[in-house]
mmCIF file of C-alpha atoms and ligand atoms in Angstrom:
data_model
loop_
_atom_site.group_PDB
_atom_site.id
_atom_site.type_symbol
_atom_site.label_atom_id
_atom_site.label_comp_id
_atom_site.label_asym_id
_atom_site.label_seq_id
_atom_site.Cartn_x
_atom_site.Cartn_y
_atom_site.Cartn_z
ATOM 1 C CA UNK N 2 -0.020 -0.053 0.007
ATOM 2 C CA UNK N 3 1.485 3.378 -1.006
ATOM 3 C CA UNK N 4 2.625 5.817 1.608
ATOM 4 C CA UNK N 5 0.092 8.406 0.499
ATOM 5 C CA UNK N 6 -2.792 5.948 0.799
ATOM 6 C CA UNK N 7 -1.737 4.979 4.308
ATOM 7 C CA UNK N 8 -1.525 8.647 5.205
ATOM 8 C CA UNK N 9 -5.060 9.323 3.718
ATOM 9 C CA UNK N 10 -6.487 6.419 5.630
ATOM 10 C CA UNK N 11 -4.868 7.612 8.872
ATOM 11 C CA UNK N 12 -6.207 11.129 8.277
ATOM 12 C CA UNK N 13 -9.710 9.873 7.578
ATOM 13 C CA UNK N 14 -9.548 7.736 10.650
ATOM 14 C CA UNK N 15 -8.615 10.640 12.869
ATOM 15 C CA UNK N 16 -11.447 12.783 11.433
ATOM 16 C CA UNK N 17 -14.330 10.263 11.411
ATOM 17 C CA UNK N 18 -13.496 7.793 14.288
ATOM 18 C CA UNK N 19 -14.334 10.299 17.107
ATOM 19 C CA UNK N 20 -17.742 10.714 15.475
ATOM 20 C CA UNK N 21 -18.340 7.045 15.431
ATOM 21 C CA UNK N 22 -17.245 6.736 18.930
ATOM 22 C CA UNK N 23 -19.366 9.824 19.767
ATOM 23 C CA UNK N 24 -22.351 8.229 17.993
ATOM 24 C CA UNK N 25 -21.865 5.042 19.908
ATOM 25 C CA UNK N 26 -21.384 6.870 23.119
ATOM 26 C CA UNK N 27 -24.661 8.683 22.510
ATOM 27 C CA UNK N 28 -26.580 5.433 23.292
ATOM 28 C CA UNK N 29 -29.094 6.432 25.963
ATOM 29 C CA UNK N 30 -30.607 4.092 28.584
ATOM 30 C CA UNK N 31 -34.413 4.374 29.208
ATOM 31 C CA UNK N 32 -35.974 2.985 32.290
ATOM 32 C CA UNK N 33 -39.467 1.414 32.457
ATOM 33 C CA UNK N 34 -40.739 0.872 35.976
ATOM 34 C CA UNK N 35 -43.926 -1.006 36.879
ATOM 35 C CA UNK N 36 -45.526 -3.022 39.750
ATOM 36 C CA UNK N 37 -46.716 -6.289 38.293
ATOM 37 C CA UNK N 38 -45.129 -9.663 37.571
ATOM 38 C CA UNK N 39 -43.415 -10.172 34.216
ATOM 39 C CA UNK N 40 -45.897 -12.838 33.097
ATOM 40 C CA UNK N 41 -48.874 -10.386 32.870
ATOM 41 C CA UNK N 42 -50.211 -8.126 30.227
ATOM 42 C CA UNK N 43 -48.196 -5.089 31.413
ATOM 43 C CA UNK N 44 -45.147 -7.146 32.197
ATOM 44 C CA UNK N 45 -45.109 -8.705 28.701
ATOM 45 C CA UNK N 46 -45.900 -5.382 27.063
ATOM 46 C CA UNK N 47 -42.876 -3.737 28.743
ATOM 47 C CA UNK N 48 -40.490 -6.524 27.849
ATOM 48 C CA UNK N 49 -41.769 -6.438 24.222
ATOM 49 C CA UNK N 50 -41.124 -2.766 24.201
ATOM 50 C CA UNK N 51 -37.576 -3.350 25.228
ATOM 51 C CA UNK N 52 -37.188 -6.116 22.619
ATOM 52 C CA UNK N 53 -38.506 -3.972 19.780
ATOM 53 C CA UNK N 54 -36.608 -0.819 20.758
ATOM 54 C CA UNK N 55 -33.273 -2.613 21.030
ATOM 55 C CA UNK N 56 -33.841 -4.617 17.824
ATOM 56 C CA UNK N 57 -34.816 -1.375 15.837
ATOM 57 C CA UNK N 58 -32.748 1.311 17.591
ATOM 58 C CA UNK N 59 -30.268 -0.715 19.602
ATOM 59 C CA UNK N 60 -27.303 1.438 18.454
ATOM 60 C CA UNK N 61 -28.910 4.533 20.082
ATOM 61 C CA UNK N 62 -31.138 3.117 22.803
ATOM 62 C CA UNK N 63 -31.017 0.599 25.655
ATOM 63 C CA UNK N 64 -34.210 -0.141 27.681
ATOM 64 C CA UNK N 65 -34.162 -1.404 31.290
ATOM 65 C CA UNK N 66 -37.389 -2.767 32.674
ATOM 66 C CA UNK N 67 -38.045 -2.913 36.510
ATOM 67 C CA UNK N 68 -41.099 -5.166 37.241
ATOM 68 C CA UNK N 69 -42.705 -6.096 40.557
ATOM 69 C CA UNK N 70 -42.262 -2.559 42.151
ATOM 70 C CA UNK N 71 -38.421 -3.182 42.210
ATOM 71 C CA UNK N 72 -37.848 0.573 41.699
ATOM 72 C CA UNK N 73 -41.025 2.366 42.656
ATOM 73 C CA UNK N 74 -44.755 1.803 43.485
ATOM 74 C CA UNK N 75 -47.121 3.608 41.099
ATOM 75 C CA UNK N 76 -47.480 6.824 43.136
ATOM 76 C CA UNK N 77 -43.654 7.190 43.375
ATOM 77 C CA UNK N 78 -43.189 6.233 39.683
ATOM 78 C CA UNK N 79 -45.097 9.290 38.448
ATOM 79 C CA UNK N 80 -42.885 11.543 40.588
ATOM 80 C CA UNK N 81 -39.787 9.706 39.273
ATOM 81 C CA UNK N 82 -40.985 10.376 35.719
ATOM 82 C CA UNK N 83 -41.201 14.003 36.426
ATOM 83 C CA UNK N 84 -37.733 14.055 37.998
ATOM 84 C CA UNK N 85 -36.304 12.166 35.065
ATOM 85 C CA UNK N 86 -35.270 9.143 37.158
ATOM 86 C CA UNK N 87 -37.272 6.821 34.920
ATOM 87 C CA UNK N 88 -38.707 7.403 31.318
ATOM 88 C CA UNK N 89 -41.785 5.220 31.193
ATOM 89 C CA UNK N 90 -44.408 3.840 33.586
ATOM 90 C CA UNK N 91 -47.948 2.403 33.065
ATOM 91 C CA UNK N 92 -49.999 2.884 36.255
ATOM 92 C CA UNK N 93 -53.628 1.738 36.428
ATOM 93 C CA UNK N 94 -55.972 4.427 35.447
ATOM 94 C CA UNK N 95 -57.127 4.601 39.090
ATOM 95 C CA UNK N 96 -53.814 6.100 40.116
ATOM 96 C CA UNK N 97 -53.760 9.459 38.382
ATOM 97 C CA UNK N 98 -56.153 11.514 40.522
ATOM 98 C CA UNK N 99 -53.331 13.756 41.772
ATOM 99 C CA UNK N 100 -52.819 14.870 38.160
ATOM 100 C CA UNK N 101 -56.339 14.788 36.658
ATOM 101 C CA UNK N 102 -59.804 13.975 37.970
ATOM 102 C CA UNK N 103 -61.132 13.084 34.542
ATOM 103 C CA UNK N 104 -59.591 9.634 34.482
ATOM 104 C CA UNK N 105 -61.812 8.659 37.422
ATOM 105 C CA UNK N 106 -64.363 7.886 34.697
ATOM 106 C CA UNK N 107 -62.594 4.508 34.416
ATOM 107 C CA UNK N 108 -63.257 3.797 38.031
ATOM 108 C CA UNK N 109 -67.049 4.266 37.952
ATOM 109 C CA UNK N 110 -68.524 0.893 38.998
ATOM 110 C CA UNK N 111 -70.580 -1.035 36.413
ATOM 111 C CA UNK N 112 -70.078 1.782 33.851
ATOM 112 C CA UNK N 113 -68.488 -0.254 31.054
ATOM 113 C CA UNK N 114 -70.485 -3.372 29.913
ATOM 114 C CA UNK N 115 -67.404 -5.159 28.720
ATOM 115 C CA UNK N 116 -63.799 -4.750 27.506
ATOM 116 C CA UNK N 117 -65.040 -4.098 23.948
ATOM 117 C CA UNK N 118 -66.910 -1.024 25.379
ATOM 118 C CA UNK N 119 -63.688 0.063 27.165
ATOM 119 C CA UNK N 120 -61.746 -0.244 23.996
ATOM 120 C CA UNK N 121 -64.358 1.804 21.935
ATOM 121 C CA UNK N 122 -64.274 4.590 24.565
ATOM 122 C CA UNK N 123 -60.476 4.690 24.783
ATOM 123 C CA UNK N 124 -60.284 4.885 20.920
ATOM 124 C CA UNK N 125 -62.928 7.679 20.871
ATOM 125 C CA UNK N 126 -61.983 11.321 20.547
ATOM 126 C CA UNK N 127 -62.820 11.807 24.303
ATOM 127 C CA UNK N 128 -60.714 8.822 25.221
ATOM 128 C CA UNK N 129 -57.822 10.045 23.145
ATOM 129 C CA UNK N 130 -58.109 13.537 24.521
ATOM 130 C CA UNK N 131 -57.674 12.080 28.118
ATOM 131 C CA UNK N 132 -54.227 10.904 27.091
ATOM 132 C CA UNK N 133 -53.192 14.549 26.901
ATOM 133 C CA UNK N 134 -55.092 15.698 30.005
ATOM 134 C CA UNK N 135 -51.972 15.708 32.246
ATOM 135 C CA UNK N 136 -49.560 17.452 29.866
ATOM 136 C CA UNK N 137 -49.800 20.755 31.656
ATOM 137 C CA UNK N 138 -48.515 18.883 34.696
ATOM 138 C CA UNK N 139 -45.672 17.235 32.702
ATOM 139 C CA UNK N 140 -47.098 13.800 31.924
ATOM 140 C CA UNK N 141 -47.859 12.611 28.387
ATOM 141 C CA UNK N 142 -50.000 9.530 27.791
ATOM 142 C CA UNK N 143 -48.579 7.363 25.034
ATOM 143 C CA UNK N 144 -51.522 4.932 24.962
ATOM 144 C CA UNK N 145 -53.911 2.700 26.894
ATOM 145 C CA UNK N 146 -53.168 -0.935 27.728
ATOM 146 C CA UNK N 147 -55.729 -3.460 28.907
ATOM 147 C CA UNK N 148 -55.644 -5.826 31.793
ATOM 148 C CA UNK N 149 -59.251 -6.631 32.347
ATOM 149 C CA UNK N 150 -62.433 -6.239 34.415
ATOM 150 C CA UNK N 151 -62.230 -6.495 38.194
ATOM 151 C CA UNK N 152 -63.571 -9.159 40.522
ATOM 152 C CA UNK N 153 -64.018 -8.957 44.355
ATOM 153 C CA UNK N 154 -62.307 -11.520 46.516
ATOM 154 C CA UNK N 155 -62.957 -12.044 50.272
ATOM 155 C CA UNK N 156 -62.652 -14.429 53.213
ATOM 156 C CA UNK N 157 -66.341 -15.163 52.985
ATOM 157 C CA UNK N 158 -68.742 -15.462 50.050
ATOM 158 C CA UNK N 159 -70.094 -12.130 48.733
ATOM 159 C CA UNK N 160 -73.326 -12.769 46.862
ATOM 160 C CA UNK N 161 -75.240 -9.670 47.744
ATOM 161 C CA UNK N 162 -73.989 -6.187 48.820
ATOM 162 C CA UNK N 163 -74.931 -6.761 52.457
ATOM 163 C CA UNK N 164 -72.395 -9.603 52.603
ATOM 164 C CA UNK N 165 -69.573 -7.009 52.323
ATOM 165 C CA UNK N 166 -70.866 -4.818 55.193
ATOM 166 C CA UNK N 167 -68.235 -3.970 57.789
ATOM 167 C CA UNK N 168 -65.506 -5.972 55.890
ATOM 168 C CA UNK N 169 -62.029 -4.337 55.196
ATOM 169 C CA UNK N 170 -60.996 -4.123 51.539
ATOM 170 C CA UNK N 171 -57.698 -2.925 49.988
ATOM 171 C CA UNK N 172 -58.267 -0.462 47.258
ATOM 172 C CA UNK N 173 -55.914 1.443 44.816
ATOM 173 C CA UNK N 174 -55.362 5.134 45.623
ATOM 174 C CA UNK N 175 -58.752 6.223 44.181
ATOM 175 C CA UNK N 176 -61.504 8.362 45.937
ATOM 176 C CA UNK N 177 -64.054 6.703 43.524
ATOM 177 C CA UNK N 178 -63.146 3.274 44.815
ATOM 178 C CA UNK N 179 -63.376 4.539 48.431
ATOM 179 C CA UNK N 180 -66.888 5.802 47.619
ATOM 180 C CA UNK N 181 -67.745 2.448 46.040
ATOM 181 C CA UNK N 182 -66.995 0.504 49.208
ATOM 182 C CA UNK N 183 -68.569 3.161 51.316
ATOM 183 C CA UNK N 184 -71.760 2.513 49.475
ATOM 184 C CA UNK N 185 -71.461 -1.160 50.560
ATOM 185 C CA UNK N 186 -70.897 0.018 54.183
ATOM 186 C CA UNK N 187 -67.509 -1.608 53.993
ATOM 187 C CA UNK N 188 -64.153 -0.341 55.068
ATOM 188 C CA UNK N 189 -61.616 0.540 52.328
ATOM 189 C CA UNK N 190 -57.822 0.876 52.865
ATOM 190 C CA UNK N 191 -55.564 2.488 50.220
ATOM 191 C CA UNK N 192 -52.305 0.388 49.899
ATOM 192 C CA UNK N 193 -49.710 -0.339 47.254
ATOM 193 C CA UNK N 194 -50.162 -3.376 45.077
ATOM 194 C CA UNK N 195 -46.898 -4.907 46.477
ATOM 195 C CA UNK N 196 -48.440 -5.139 49.959
ATOM 196 C CA UNK N 197 -51.738 -6.766 49.027
ATOM 197 C CA UNK N 198 -50.726 -10.442 49.389
ATOM 198 C CA UNK N 199 -49.234 -10.007 52.858
ATOM 199 C CA UNK N 200 -52.260 -7.948 54.007
ATOM 200 C CA UNK N 201 -54.549 -10.825 52.832
ATOM 201 C CA UNK N 202 -52.265 -13.584 54.310
ATOM 202 C CA UNK N 203 -52.084 -11.928 57.680
ATOM 203 C CA UNK N 204 -55.773 -11.139 57.654
ATOM 204 C CA UNK N 205 -55.150 -7.478 58.085
ATOM 205 C CA UNK N 206 -57.767 -7.046 55.435
ATOM 206 C CA UNK N 207 -60.700 -9.273 54.532
ATOM 207 C CA UNK N 208 -60.704 -8.761 50.731
ATOM 208 C CA UNK N 209 -59.605 -6.875 47.700
ATOM 209 C CA UNK N 210 -60.683 -6.177 44.071
ATOM 210 C CA UNK N 211 -58.611 -6.907 40.946
ATOM 211 C CA UNK N 212 -58.344 -8.476 37.506
ATOM 212 C CA UNK N 213 -58.023 -12.272 37.014
ATOM 213 C CA UNK N 214 -54.405 -11.720 35.877
ATOM 214 C CA UNK N 215 -53.410 -9.771 39.001
ATOM 215 C CA UNK N 216 -55.182 -12.203 41.306
ATOM 216 C CA UNK N 217 -53.558 -15.189 39.660
ATOM 217 C CA UNK N 218 -50.042 -13.841 39.102
ATOM 218 C CA UNK N 219 -49.769 -12.633 42.728
ATOM 219 C CA UNK N 220 -51.496 -15.746 44.136
ATOM 220 C CA UNK N 221 -54.196 -13.759 45.892
ATOM 221 C CA UNK N 222 -56.585 -16.802 45.232
ATOM 222 C CA UNK N 223 -54.403 -18.884 47.572
ATOM 223 C CA UNK N 224 -55.309 -16.641 50.495
ATOM 224 C CA UNK N 225 -58.821 -15.737 49.488
ATOM 225 C CA UNK N 226 -61.392 -18.627 49.667
ATOM 226 C CA UNK N 227 -64.037 -16.757 47.678
ATOM 227 C CA UNK N 228 -63.947 -14.643 44.504
ATOM 228 C CA UNK N 229 -67.267 -13.056 43.308
ATOM 229 C CA UNK N 230 -67.222 -12.708 39.522
ATOM 230 C CA UNK N 231 -68.685 -9.225 39.609
ATOM 231 C CA UNK N 232 -66.940 -7.593 36.625
ATOM 232 C CA UNK N 233 -67.838 -4.322 38.412
ATOM 233 C CA UNK N 234 -64.783 -2.271 37.413
ATOM 234 C CA UNK N 235 -61.581 -2.030 35.403
ATOM 235 C CA UNK N 236 -57.947 -2.540 35.645
ATOM 236 C CA UNK N 237 -56.521 -0.826 32.528
ATOM 237 C CA UNK N 238 -53.395 1.311 32.179
ATOM 238 C CA UNK N 239 -52.051 4.495 30.707
ATOM 239 C CA UNK N 240 -48.512 4.250 29.472
ATOM 240 C CA UNK N 241 -47.004 7.620 30.357
ATOM 241 C CA UNK N 242 -43.700 9.439 29.921
ATOM 242 C CA UNK N 243 -42.333 12.786 30.968
ATOM 243 C CA UNK N 244 -43.539 15.485 28.509
ATOM 244 C CA UNK N 245 -40.214 17.265 28.825
ATOM 245 C CA UNK N 246 -38.267 14.039 28.042
ATOM 246 C CA UNK N 247 -40.585 13.126 25.214
ATOM 247 C CA UNK N 248 -40.570 16.534 23.522
ATOM 248 C CA UNK N 249 -36.800 16.794 23.901
ATOM 249 C CA UNK N 250 -36.072 13.642 21.727
ATOM 250 C CA UNK N 251 -34.825 13.945 18.129
ATOM 251 C CA UNK N 252 -37.905 13.634 15.914
ATOM 252 C CA UNK N 253 -36.720 10.378 14.312
ATOM 253 C CA UNK N 254 -35.926 8.783 17.776
ATOM 254 C CA UNK N 255 -39.248 9.838 19.156
ATOM 255 C CA UNK N 256 -41.037 8.360 16.082
ATOM 256 C CA UNK N 257 -39.161 5.098 16.530
ATOM 257 C CA UNK N 258 -39.951 4.896 20.225
ATOM 258 C CA UNK N 259 -43.661 5.773 19.543
ATOM 259 C CA UNK N 260 -44.001 3.081 16.997
ATOM 260 C CA UNK N 261 -42.359 0.495 19.226
ATOM 261 C CA UNK N 262 -44.666 1.433 22.077
ATOM 262 C CA UNK N 263 -47.743 1.157 19.858
ATOM 263 C CA UNK N 264 -46.616 -2.242 18.709
ATOM 264 C CA UNK N 265 -45.850 -3.366 22.271
ATOM 265 C CA UNK N 266 -49.255 -2.190 23.443
ATOM 266 C CA UNK N 267 -50.960 -4.145 20.568
ATOM 267 C CA UNK N 268 -49.095 -7.251 21.764
ATOM 268 C CA UNK N 269 -49.940 -6.522 25.339
ATOM 269 C CA UNK N 270 -53.629 -6.172 24.619
ATOM 270 C CA UNK N 271 -53.563 -9.586 22.917
ATOM 271 C CA UNK N 272 -51.927 -10.997 26.056
ATOM 272 C CA UNK N 273 -54.516 -9.357 28.266
ATOM 273 C CA UNK N 274 -57.379 -11.123 26.406
ATOM 274 C CA UNK N 275 -55.681 -14.495 26.554
ATOM 275 C CA UNK N 276 -54.566 -14.104 30.201
ATOM 276 C CA UNK N 277 -57.989 -13.064 31.427
ATOM 277 C CA UNK N 278 -59.378 -16.347 30.168
ATOM 278 C CA UNK N 279 -56.404 -18.469 31.193
ATOM 279 C CA UNK N 280 -55.906 -17.056 34.643
ATOM 280 C CA UNK N 281 -59.601 -17.245 35.556
ATOM 281 C CA UNK N 282 -59.601 -20.922 34.630
ATOM 282 C CA UNK N 283 -56.364 -21.578 36.354
ATOM 283 C CA UNK N 284 -57.805 -20.158 39.575
ATOM 284 C CA UNK N 285 -60.867 -22.325 39.186
ATOM 285 C CA UNK N 286 -58.650 -25.425 38.540
ATOM 286 C CA UNK N 287 -56.488 -24.643 41.577
ATOM 287 C CA UNK N 288 -59.503 -25.274 43.804
ATOM 288 C CA UNK N 289 -57.872 -22.818 46.257
ATOM 289 C CA UNK N 290 -60.638 -20.245 45.805
ATOM 290 C CA UNK N 291 -64.383 -20.783 44.921
ATOM 291 C CA UNK N 292 -65.479 -18.481 41.952
ATOM 292 C CA UNK N 293 -69.036 -17.351 42.707
ATOM 293 C CA UNK N 294 -71.184 -16.351 39.705
ATOM 294 C CA UNK N 295 -73.944 -13.890 40.366
ATOM 295 C CA UNK N 296 -77.591 -14.416 39.283
ATOM 296 C CA UNK N 297 -79.154 -11.469 37.369
ATOM 297 C CA UNK N 298 -81.075 -10.556 40.525
ATOM 298 C CA UNK N 299 -77.924 -10.576 42.701
ATOM 299 C CA UNK N 300 -75.946 -8.585 40.099
ATOM 300 C CA UNK N 301 -78.805 -5.979 39.945
ATOM 301 C CA UNK N 302 -78.396 -5.502 43.702
ATOM 302 C CA UNK N 303 -74.706 -4.670 43.384
ATOM 303 C CA UNK N 304 -75.454 -2.257 40.484
ATOM 304 C CA UNK N 305 -78.258 -0.612 42.355
ATOM 305 C CA UNK N 306 -75.992 0.028 45.371
ATOM 306 C CA UNK N 307 -72.867 1.072 43.597
ATOM 307 C CA UNK N 308 -74.236 3.044 40.612
ATOM 308 C CA UNK N 309 -75.140 6.163 42.640
ATOM 309 C CA UNK N 310 -71.359 6.666 43.121
ATOM 310 C CA UNK N 311 -71.237 8.085 39.546
ATOM 311 C CA UNK N 312 -73.243 11.208 40.523
ATOM 312 C CA UNK N 313 -70.801 12.064 43.292
ATOM 313 C CA UNK N 314 -67.977 12.467 40.736
ATOM 314 C CA UNK N 315 -69.885 13.892 37.757
ATOM 315 C CA UNK N 316 -68.579 17.419 38.428
ATOM 316 C CA UNK N 317 -64.962 16.164 38.725
ATOM 317 C CA UNK N 318 -65.063 13.992 35.656
ATOM 318 C CA UNK N 319 -67.403 16.076 33.478
ATOM 319 C CA UNK N 320 -70.934 15.033 32.311
ATOM 320 C CA UNK N 321 -69.783 14.872 28.725
ATOM 321 C CA UNK N 322 -66.954 12.407 29.569
ATOM 322 C CA UNK N 323 -69.358 10.101 31.387
ATOM 323 C CA UNK N 324 -71.877 10.271 28.579
ATOM 324 C CA UNK N 325 -69.154 9.455 26.028
ATOM 325 C CA UNK N 326 -68.208 6.466 28.116
ATOM 326 C CA UNK N 327 -71.687 5.262 28.472
ATOM 327 C CA UNK N 328 -72.229 5.648 24.763
ATOM 328 C CA UNK N 329 -69.328 3.225 24.210
ATOM 329 C CA UNK N 330 -71.600 0.468 25.571
ATOM 330 C CA UNK N 331 -73.735 0.663 22.363
ATOM 331 C CA UNK N 332 -72.288 -1.615 19.734
ATOM 332 C CA UNK N 333 -71.764 0.301 16.454
HETATM 333 C C1 LIG F 14 -53.241 -2.562 41.698
HETATM 334 O O1 LIG F 14 -52.628 -1.638 42.331
HETATM 335 O O2 LIG F 14 -54.004 -3.322 42.234
HETATM 336 C C2 LIG F 14 -53.047 -2.565 40.177
HETATM 337 O O3 LIG F 14 -53.055 -1.316 39.735
HETATM 338 C C3 LIG F 14 -51.634 -3.214 39.891
HETATM 339 C C4 LIG F 14 -51.401 -3.153 38.431
HETATM 340 O O4 LIG F 14 -50.597 -2.286 37.994
HETATM 341 O O5 LIG F 14 -52.042 -3.938 37.677
#
């Protein structure tokens, strides 16, 4: 190789190598914190997001997922997002009331007829607008993720509302859920998801409400002899990021992360549908907890006791938001 060519290659290396190194050193690490097990709709979605981002943008982005409340519980996670300590979280829609009261619509008991109605509302203009409702406070909703409808578990069979009277139930940090159990003349205790199993096991509480996936993945059915298949409420999520972080990204990087998140959510929603059926059957097959199905008359009693809760929160949520959610029950 001629002397000139060697000199040219050396010169080019000195000029471009730093940029290559600089480009490689620009790889950023994004943290995704959540509170459930990995083998759940949200756990699977978060891991799929990591897989997609690192396969499509691996030279620029690394994703670290922290399941099972390893880093934060949901309340702390939202603060951590705003402080820049993490970049993604996906709390249940019940847990945003410090930032917006409108999302309480998702907690109204017996409002959504089924998950198809939830999906229609979330995709509606009103549902999509709610994703942006917290941006003035620094939180941007990237999408909704399903888990499923809620059931009520207890240490004794709950067939009619009076069966819940005086019993202690763990609830998520939501005033609507407190009002719901007040309507049953029951006692509600706001506690993080990570504490529920121990509270049930030590009989510090008598019951709780959650989706089939959350009950099964955290083994609540092993310490709760009865589960009433009430389908009275919802465990769904909003995937959120810091507005400042999100808007500060290069346009192409933000577009890539947005697409990966949408694809991961699509996958997570498929898992939610499968796990709701599988986990309910696995609980029944375990024979550790008896699943009680309500007659139409029994269910009507729960609806009649709980539905008045809606009116208490109408001014908070907005009549138009509640009407749009109710309209989603009508099949197109
Ligand atoms: C709960 O706190 O019961 C749920 O929000 C946990 C979860 O993230 O599904």
